[in-house]
Amino acid sequence: MIAVLLGIFALLVVGGIGGVISEKAPVFVYVGSFVLTLLLFAGGLSALFAATPMALALPLGIPWIGAHFRLDPMAGFFLAVINLAAAGASLYGIGYGRHEREGARILVFYPWFLAALDLVVIADDAFTFLFAWELMSLVSWALVLAHHHAPEVRRAGFVYLMMASFSGLVLLLTFGLLAGAEGHYAFALMRATRPTPAIAGVALMLALIGTGAKAGLVPLHAWLPLAHPAAPSHVSALMSGVMTKVAIYAFLRITFDLLGAPPAWAAVVVLVLGGLTAGLGILQALLEGDLKRLLAYSTVENIGIIFIGIGLAMAFAASGVAIGAALALSAALFHVVNHAIYKTLLFFGAGAVLSATGEREMDRLGGLIHRLPQTAFAMLIGAAAISALPPLSGFVSEWLTFQAILLRPALPQWGLKLMIPADGALLALAAALTGGCFVKLFGITFLGRPRSNAARQACEVDRFSRAAMLAAAALTLLLGLFPGMLIDALAPVMRELLGVSLAKQSAMPWLSLIPISPARGSYNGLLIFLFMLVSTGLIIFAVHRFASRSLRRAPAWDCGFPDSNPITQYTGASFAQPLRRVFAASLFSAHETVTLPPPGDTAPARIEKTYPDRIWNMFYAPIGFAVGWIATLFNPLQFLTIRRYLAVVFAALVTLLIGLAIWQ
Amino acid sequence: MQAISFDVAKLLAGGLVLTSFLMLYQVRLPAVLNVLALHSLILALAVAWQAHVQSEPALYITAAITLIFKAILIPEALRRIVEKLGIHREIENVTNLGITMLAGVGLVALSLEVMLPVTMHADLLTRTDVALALSVVLLGLLLMVTRRNAVSQVAAFLSLENGIDLAAAGAQGMPMVVELSIAFSVLVAILVIGIFLFRIRERFDSVDMQALDAFRGDRR
C-alpha cells in the first residue's frame, strides 16, 4: 500500500522535474513513467491476489475526514489495467515524444495524469475520490489543450471541461446521498450503512450519469470524439483506453460495493443505455473519415459493450442468479482489459501514421503497408482483435457476454427477459459493424496506393513506438490464447463483489474456457490458433506444390480500369456508403445531394453529404441556448454602481429576513 | 439586581438604535461624524455594562478599545480628513429623509420579528441585545445604501460594525481573540479607506461615488 502511494507520489515528482529541466526532459519523463508504472502494475497484481485488502489512512485533506486509501482486489485489478496500458503509452512516448512540438505542456501533465488515474482507484473516501477524479479531469483537460492553437482543439477543450465538471458535480451529489445525514464520507462507513431503496435508486442513477458522462455513455458521449483525438496520440490512447475504464471502475464501486445489491429496474436502464451506446457508437465510427475520431467513436461502442455486461451482471445479481452475474461481470472486466490493450494499440498506430505522414484523414492515406510494415502488422492485429476475431482477445470477452445473454431464461422478470435479447441483437449488430469499420480503417489506410505525397514518402517510426505496438499486439494474442488465466485472475474480484466466482479455468482440460458447463459452450483459443496455423500452412504448401510455378506480373488494382490516378481508388466514404444509406438516413438524418451540371457544362458533378448530429441538436444545443439566454439576462448585473451593488446585497438580506419571519 | 441590569442593558442597546436613527437623519458630514462618536460611546458603555453584569473582565478591555479607537481616534481622524478635503460645509444629497426613516422603522420591526422567536431559548438579556444589534446592522446598511459620499459611507460601515460588536458582547463566552481581531480589522479598514479617499480625491476632484461610476470602463 505504502509502496503504491510512494509510486504515485514519485510520478508527481517526475512531472514536476520534467517541467523544470529542459534538455533530455522527454526521455527522463517517459522512462521514469515507464519504470514507475511497471512497478505500480506489479503492486496492482499483488493486491489482486492478496488475501486481505490493504488500507491506509493519512492525515491529509479535510481535518476530521482525512485521506483514506484501500487496495482491495477490484482496486488492484484496475490498478494493474491502468498501469499496464500506461507503461505501454510511456514506452511509446519515449519515441513519439521526440516529435512533439509542445513538449513542456505535455511533460508536466503526463505523469500527473497517470498519478491521478491511480489515485482514483485506491481512494477509499468520497473526498479523496472526488479530489482524484477532478485532478484526473483537469490534468487531462490540460493535455487535450496541448495543441491549443487550433480553434477546434479549443472548442473540444471547452466541451470537455463542461462535461467533466458536470460529471464531477453529479458524483458529488451521489456521494452526498450515500453519506446520508450523518455525513459518512469514508467508503467503509457507506458500505456498513445500507440506504433506503428510494435513496439507493436515485444514487444509482446519479452514479450512472456521473460516471457515464466520463465513460462516454450515449447521450453523454458528445465530448469524447472531440476531446480524445485532440490530445497527443499516446494521451489519446490513455484517455480512450484507461480513463474510460476508471469511470467504469467508479460505477462498479458505487453500484456493487457501496450500494450492495442493485435493483432489477436499474439493470434495465443500464442495459438500454449500453445497447444504444454500442449501436450508435459503432455506426458513427463507420461514418467517420478521421483516423483518431473513428477510434474515439469505437471507444464509445466498447463502453456500450462493457455496460451491457455490467447491466447483465446487475440483472442476474438482482434475481439471485449468482453464477450468471459472475459470468457477465467477468465478461465486462475481460472486455475492460481487452479494450485497454487494443485501443491503446490502435491509437499508437494512429499516432505512428500521424507522425509518419502528418495526416489523420484516411482518404489522404493509403498503401502504408509498404512504408510502415511493422506498424501495419500491429494495427492489423489490433483491428482483428477489436473486430472480435478468434483467436485474439476481443473474441473471448464478446463470446462471454453472449454466453451471459444466453443464460437469460434463468431470470424471473419478464421485462428483463424481453430486454436482454434486444441487447443481444444490438451487440451482434455492433460486432458485425465493428468488423466492417475496421476493415475500412485498415484497408483505406494501409492497403491500396498512396493518395497523397505525404503517404507516398512516409517512413517507419522509431523503435520505441514499434516496440510498444508490437508488445500490445503480443499481449492481445496471449490473452486470446490463454483466456483462462485472466478469468482466474478475476476470481478474487468476483468473490469480493458477488460472493461467487467462475470455476477455476486453468484446471480445465486442454486449457479450454468453460464458464458454466461444457454442455453450454466452451472455447479453446489455443486449438483454434493451432488449427489456423496448420490449415494455413497446408494451403500454402498445397499452393506452392501444385500451382503453376511460372511467375506472372500484372498491374496492381487493374480490375479493368487501368487508370494510374490513385484518386480513382475506393475511399472510406465509398466504403461506408451502403451502411450510411441503410442506417444513417433515419438515425442521424444523413442527407445526400447530387449536383449534376446541365448538358454542355464542363463543371464536375458533385455529391455532398451532411450528418446533423441529432443528439447534439436534441440535448446539448437547447441547454447551451438556455445558459446563454440566462447569462444575457443577468449580464447587466456586471455593470452596476457600487451603491447599487450594496443595495442588491441589502435587498437580498432583507428579503431573506422577511422570508425567515414569515416562515416561522 | 437582575431587573436593574436588564433595564440598563436594554436602555443602552435601545440608545444605540436611536443613535443610528439620528445618523440616518444627518445631512452634514461633521454632524454625521459627531453622531458616530456618540454611537461608539454608547456602545462602549453597553459593553462595559455587559462586562459588569457578566463579571467578565475581558469585556472591559473591549469597552476600552471601543472607547479609545471608535469613539475618539477614528471620528477625529475622519473629521480631519473631511477638513482637509474641504467638504465639511457641504450638504449631502440624500434620498428622501422621511421615506428613509420609515424604512428604518420597518427594519427594526423586522429584526425584532425575526430574532425574538429564534432566540427563544436564550436568556432575556441576550435576546433583546441580539435583536437590537441586528437592527443596528440593518440601519447601518441602509445608511450605506442611501449615502453617496465616501466619508459618510465609511461612517455607516463603522456603525454597522458597532452593531456586530454589540451582538458579540451580548453573547456570553465570546473569546477575547475574536474581539481583538475584529477591532484590529476595523482599524486596518479605516487606514485603507482613508488612503483611498485621498487617492480618489486626487484623481476625480471629488469623493462623491457617482463621479467614480462615470469613469468605469467596460460599460456596455
Tab-separated table of N, CA, C and O in Angstrom, chain A residues 197-265:
chain	number	residue	atom	x	y	z
A	197	PRO	N	-34.395	1.981	-0.269
A	197	PRO	CA	-34.425	1.703	-1.718
A	197	PRO	C	-34.571	2.951	-2.567
A	197	PRO	O	-33.947	3.060	-3.622
A	198	ALA	N	-35.385	3.928	-2.095
A	198	ALA	CA	-35.584	5.131	-2.913
A	198	ALA	C	-34.269	5.882	-3.062
A	198	ALA	O	-33.861	6.240	-4.176
A	199	ILE	N	-33.587	6.102	-1.939
A	199	ILE	CA	-32.318	6.847	-1.995
A	199	ILE	C	-31.285	6.061	-2.797
A	199	ILE	O	-30.550	6.620	-3.615
A	200	ALA	N	-31.258	4.735	-2.589
A	200	ALA	CA	-30.296	3.922	-3.330
A	200	ALA	C	-30.552	4.026	-4.827
A	200	ALA	O	-29.616	4.141	-5.623
A	201	GLY	N	-31.854	4.028	-5.218
A	201	GLY	CA	-32.180	4.130	-6.641
A	201	GLY	C	-31.709	5.446	-7.222
A	201	GLY	O	-31.083	5.488	-8.283
A	202	VAL	N	-31.995	6.555	-6.504
A	202	VAL	CA	-31.581	7.872	-7.011
A	202	VAL	C	-30.062	7.933	-7.093
A	202	VAL	O	-29.493	8.403	-8.084
A	203	ALA	N	-29.396	7.435	-6.055
A	203	ALA	CA	-27.925	7.474	-6.047
A	203	ALA	C	-27.362	6.660	-7.204
A	203	ALA	O	-26.405	7.059	-7.858
A	204	LEU	N	-28.003	5.524	-7.486
A	204	LEU	CA	-27.527	4.672	-8.580
A	204	LEU	C	-27.655	5.388	-9.917
A	204	LEU	O	-26.737	5.371	-10.746
A	205	MET	N	-28.803	6.060	-10.127
A	205	MET	CA	-28.986	6.769	-11.394
A	205	MET	C	-27.998	7.930	-11.504
A	205	MET	O	-27.441	8.191	-12.574
A	206	LEU	N	-27.789	8.637	-10.386
A	206	LEU	CA	-26.809	9.734	-10.413
A	206	LEU	C	-25.424	9.193	-10.726
A	206	LEU	O	-24.669	9.789	-11.506
A	207	ALA	N	-25.088	8.043	-10.125
A	207	ALA	CA	-23.773	7.455	-10.394
A	207	ALA	C	-23.657	7.079	-11.863
A	207	ALA	O	-22.614	7.269	-12.492
A	208	LEU	N	-24.765	6.563	-12.429
A	208	LEU	CA	-24.740	6.181	-13.841
A	208	LEU	C	-24.488	7.411	-14.705
A	208	LEU	O	-23.703	7.376	-15.654
A	209	ILE	N	-25.152	8.532	-14.355
A	209	ILE	CA	-24.964	9.755	-15.145
A	209	ILE	C	-23.541	10.289	-14.958
A	209	ILE	O	-22.855	10.624	-15.921
A	210	GLY	N	-23.102	10.340	-13.708
A	210	GLY	CA	-21.792	10.928	-13.429
A	210	GLY	C	-20.657	10.141	-14.050
A	210	GLY	O	-19.765	10.707	-14.674
A	211	THR	N	-20.693	8.814	-13.904
A	211	THR	CA	-19.608	8.032	-14.481
A	211	THR	C	-19.830	7.841	-15.978
A	211	THR	O	-18.875	7.768	-16.740
A	212	GLY	N	-21.110	7.793	-16.394
A	212	GLY	CA	-21.393	7.643	-17.828
A	212	GLY	C	-20.895	8.842	-18.609
A	212	GLY	O	-20.420	8.709	-19.738
A	213	ALA	N	-20.995	10.032	-17.998
A	213	ALA	CA	-20.520	11.227	-18.691
A	213	ALA	C	-19.014	11.154	-18.900
A	213	ALA	O	-18.481	11.706	-19.849
A	214	LYS	N	-18.324	10.476	-17.996
A	214	LYS	CA	-16.876	10.363	-18.137
A	214	LYS	C	-16.518	9.205	-19.077
A	214	LYS	O	-15.522	9.255	-19.780
A	215	ALA	N	-17.343	8.140	-19.047
A	215	ALA	CA	-17.021	6.975	-19.856
A	215	ALA	C	-17.455	7.168	-21.305
A	215	ALA	O	-16.906	6.538	-22.203
A	216	GLY	N	-18.439	8.049	-21.537
A	216	GLY	CA	-18.908	8.252	-22.900
A	216	GLY	C	-20.156	7.456	-23.215
A	216	GLY	O	-20.316	6.927	-24.309
A	217	LEU	N	-21.071	7.372	-22.244
A	217	LEU	CA	-22.323	6.660	-22.448
A	217	LEU	C	-23.262	7.575	-23.231
A	217	LEU	O	-23.405	8.745	-22.904
A	218	VAL	N	-23.898	7.036	-24.300
A	218	VAL	CA	-24.876	7.829	-25.054
A	218	VAL	C	-26.028	8.174	-24.108
A	218	VAL	O	-26.469	7.289	-23.372
A	219	PRO	N	-26.547	9.371	-24.046
A	219	PRO	CA	-26.229	10.550	-24.857
A	219	PRO	C	-25.223	11.494	-24.209
A	219	PRO	O	-25.225	12.665	-24.541
A	220	LEU	N	-24.394	11.009	-23.313
A	220	LEU	CA	-23.436	11.906	-22.658
A	220	LEU	C	-22.056	11.787	-23.307
A	220	LEU	O	-21.059	12.128	-22.703
A	221	HIS	N	-22.014	11.289	-24.549
A	221	HIS	CA	-20.718	10.978	-25.151
A	221	HIS	C	-20.214	12.099	-26.040
A	221	HIS	O	-19.140	11.967	-26.614
A	222	ALA	N	-20.952	13.198	-26.163
A	222	ALA	CA	-20.648	14.169	-27.221
A	222	ALA	C	-19.231	14.711	-27.134
A	222	ALA	O	-18.625	15.017	-28.155
A	223	TRP	N	-18.699	14.807	-25.918
A	223	TRP	CA	-17.365	15.394	-25.780
A	223	TRP	C	-16.276	14.438	-26.230
A	223	TRP	O	-15.207	14.842	-26.637
A	224	LEU	N	-16.569	13.125	-26.130
A	224	LEU	CA	-15.497	12.126	-26.278
A	224	LEU	C	-14.852	12.150	-27.660
A	224	LEU	O	-13.626	12.227	-27.760
A	225	PRO	N	-15.641	12.104	-28.756
A	225	PRO	CA	-14.983	12.136	-30.069
A	225	PRO	C	-14.335	13.479	-30.377
A	225	PRO	O	-13.566	13.579	-31.323
A	226	LEU	N	-14.639	14.518	-29.590
A	226	LEU	CA	-13.956	15.793	-29.796
A	226	LEU	C	-12.641	15.811	-29.028
A	226	LEU	O	-11.598	16.192	-29.561
A	227	ALA	N	-12.713	15.388	-27.744
A	227	ALA	CA	-11.561	15.597	-26.860
A	227	ALA	C	-10.478	14.537	-27.056
A	227	ALA	O	-9.300	14.864	-27.096
A	228	HIS	N	-10.875	13.260	-27.177
A	228	HIS	CA	-9.847	12.218	-27.247
A	228	HIS	C	-8.892	12.399	-28.427
A	228	HIS	O	-7.690	12.293	-28.250
A	229	PRO	N	-9.402	12.685	-29.635
A	229	PRO	CA	-8.449	12.831	-30.737
A	229	PRO	C	-7.626	14.109	-30.657
A	229	PRO	O	-6.566	14.184	-31.268
A	230	ALA	N	-8.083	15.096	-29.887
A	230	ALA	CA	-7.369	16.372	-29.879
A	230	ALA	C	-6.047	16.263	-29.138
A	230	ALA	O	-5.111	17.006	-29.417
A	231	ALA	N	-5.967	15.338	-28.179
A	231	ALA	CA	-4.745	15.210	-27.391
A	231	ALA	C	-3.655	14.541	-28.236
A	231	ALA	O	-3.942	13.939	-29.271
A	232	PRO	N	-2.381	14.623	-27.797
A	232	PRO	CA	-1.318	13.866	-28.469
A	232	PRO	C	-1.629	12.366	-28.417
A	232	PRO	O	-2.291	11.922	-27.475
A	233	SER	N	-1.141	11.592	-29.387
A	233	SER	CA	-1.663	10.239	-29.566
A	233	SER	C	-1.520	9.341	-28.354
A	233	SER	O	-2.434	8.584	-28.038
A	234	HIS	N	-0.356	9.391	-27.648
A	234	HIS	CA	-0.250	8.480	-26.519
A	234	HIS	C	-1.195	8.894	-25.399
A	234	HIS	O	-1.667	8.043	-24.646
A	235	VAL	N	-1.520	10.202	-25.317
A	235	VAL	CA	-2.507	10.640	-24.329
A	235	VAL	C	-3.914	10.240	-24.775
A	235	VAL	O	-4.728	9.801	-23.959
A	236	SER	N	-4.179	10.345	-26.078
A	236	SER	CA	-5.467	9.863	-26.593
A	236	SER	C	-5.652	8.410	-26.222
A	236	SER	O	-6.732	7.986	-25.803
A	237	ALA	N	-4.559	7.639	-26.373
A	237	ALA	CA	-4.627	6.220	-26.052
A	237	ALA	C	-5.000	6.030	-24.590
A	237	ALA	O	-5.867	5.217	-24.260
A	238	LEU	N	-4.382	6.832	-23.725
A	238	LEU	CA	-4.679	6.682	-22.296
A	238	LEU	C	-6.099	7.134	-21.996
A	238	LEU	O	-6.806	6.510	-21.204
A	239	MET	N	-6.531	8.242	-22.618
A	239	MET	CA	-7.879	8.731	-22.329
A	239	MET	C	-8.908	7.711	-22.774
A	239	MET	O	-9.880	7.430	-22.070
A	240	SER	N	-8.716	7.161	-23.973
A	240	SER	CA	-9.690	6.205	-24.502
A	240	SER	C	-9.565	4.861	-23.814
A	240	SER	O	-10.561	4.240	-23.462
A	241	GLY	N	-8.316	4.413	-23.651
A	241	GLY	CA	-8.125	3.065	-23.156
A	241	GLY	C	-8.232	2.964	-21.656
A	241	GLY	O	-8.635	1.928	-21.135
A	242	VAL	N	-7.887	4.019	-20.928
A	242	VAL	CA	-7.764	3.901	-19.482
A	242	VAL	C	-8.750	4.787	-18.725
A	242	VAL	O	-9.425	4.337	-17.810
A	243	MET	N	-8.855	6.055	-19.130
A	243	MET	CA	-9.694	6.952	-18.332
A	243	MET	C	-11.152	6.503	-18.346
A	243	MET	O	-11.841	6.579	-17.328
A	244	THR	N	-11.612	6.003	-19.500
A	244	THR	CA	-12.986	5.498	-19.541
A	244	THR	C	-13.129	4.292	-18.609
A	244	THR	O	-14.190	4.087	-18.019
A	245	LYS	N	-12.047	3.519	-18.451
A	245	LYS	CA	-12.098	2.352	-17.558
A	245	LYS	C	-12.170	2.788	-16.108
A	245	LYS	O	-12.790	2.115	-15.271
A	246	VAL	N	-11.527	3.911	-15.797
A	246	VAL	CA	-11.618	4.428	-14.434
A	246	VAL	C	-13.067	4.811	-14.133
A	246	VAL	O	-13.570	4.590	-13.022
A	247	ALA	N	-13.760	5.345	-15.150
A	247	ALA	CA	-15.181	5.654	-14.958
A	247	ALA	C	-15.977	4.372	-14.719
A	247	ALA	O	-16.867	4.326	-13.868
A	248	ILE	N	-15.637	3.320	-15.460
A	248	ILE	CA	-16.294	2.017	-15.249
A	248	ILE	C	-16.034	1.551	-13.823
A	248	ILE	O	-16.936	1.068	-13.124
A	249	TYR	N	-14.778	1.721	-13.394
A	249	TYR	CA	-14.430	1.336	-12.022
A	249	TYR	C	-15.325	2.069	-11.030
A	249	TYR	O	-15.866	1.462	-10.095
A	250	ALA	N	-15.471	3.388	-11.235
A	250	ALA	CA	-16.266	4.177	-10.291
A	250	ALA	C	-17.701	3.655	-10.252
A	250	ALA	O	-18.303	3.529	-9.185
A	251	PHE	N	-18.240	3.316	-11.433
A	251	PHE	CA	-19.617	2.813	-11.470
A	251	PHE	C	-19.721	1.481	-10.725
A	251	PHE	O	-20.644	1.277	-9.927
A	252	LEU	N	-18.769	0.593	-10.970
A	252	LEU	CA	-18.796	-0.706	-10.283
A	252	LEU	C	-18.660	-0.522	-8.773
A	252	LEU	O	-19.354	-1.175	-7.989
A	253	ARG	N	-17.750	0.378	-8.379
A	253	ARG	CA	-17.511	0.599	-6.963
A	253	ARG	C	-18.793	1.067	-6.282
A	253	ARG	O	-19.174	0.549	-5.227
A	254	ILE	N	-19.474	2.020	-6.904
A	254	ILE	CA	-20.681	2.558	-6.268
A	254	ILE	C	-21.803	1.521	-6.323
A	254	ILE	O	-22.492	1.280	-5.334
A	255	THR	N	-21.966	0.879	-7.487
A	255	THR	CA	-23.120	0.002	-7.665
A	255	THR	C	-22.999	-1.263	-6.832
A	255	THR	O	-23.906	-1.615	-6.078
A	256	PHE	N	-21.880	-1.963	-6.984
A	256	PHE	CA	-21.806	-3.284	-6.381
A	256	PHE	C	-21.239	-3.247	-4.968
A	256	PHE	O	-21.548	-4.102	-4.156
A	257	ASP	N	-20.365	-2.241	-4.721
A	257	ASP	CA	-19.684	-2.256	-3.431
A	257	ASP	C	-20.408	-1.376	-2.414
A	257	ASP	O	-20.813	-1.833	-1.347
A	258	LEU	N	-20.620	-0.106	-2.755
A	258	LEU	CA	-21.159	0.818	-1.761
A	258	LEU	C	-22.655	0.649	-1.574
A	258	LEU	O	-23.175	0.804	-0.480
A	259	LEU	N	-23.380	0.341	-2.673
A	259	LEU	CA	-24.840	0.259	-2.563
A	259	LEU	C	-25.319	-1.147	-2.246
A	259	LEU	O	-26.465	-1.325	-1.860
A	260	GLY	N	-24.471	-2.147	-2.460
A	260	GLY	CA	-24.944	-3.511	-2.236
A	260	GLY	C	-25.699	-4.010	-3.451
A	260	GLY	O	-25.339	-3.692	-4.578
A	261	ALA	N	-26.769	-4.783	-3.244
A	261	ALA	CA	-27.468	-5.408	-4.362
A	261	ALA	C	-28.239	-4.364	-5.157
A	261	ALA	O	-29.062	-3.647	-4.610
A	262	PRO	N	-27.949	-4.244	-6.476
A	262	PRO	CA	-28.686	-3.280	-7.282
A	262	PRO	C	-30.092	-3.803	-7.618
A	262	PRO	O	-30.275	-5.013	-7.770
A	263	PRO	N	-31.090	-2.913	-7.756
A	263	PRO	CA	-32.442	-3.361	-8.103
A	263	PRO	C	-32.547	-3.743	-9.580
A	263	PRO	O	-31.729	-3.320	-10.404
A	264	ALA	N	-33.590	-4.537	-9.913
A	264	ALA	CA	-33.710	-5.059	-11.275
A	264	ALA	C	-34.012	-3.951	-12.279
A	264	ALA	O	-33.531	-3.980	-13.405
A	265	TRP	N	-34.824	-2.954	-11.863
A	265	TRP	CA	-35.177	-1.915	-12.846
A	265	TRP	C	-33.948	-1.138	-13.282
A	265	TRP	O	-33.854	-0.685	-14.429
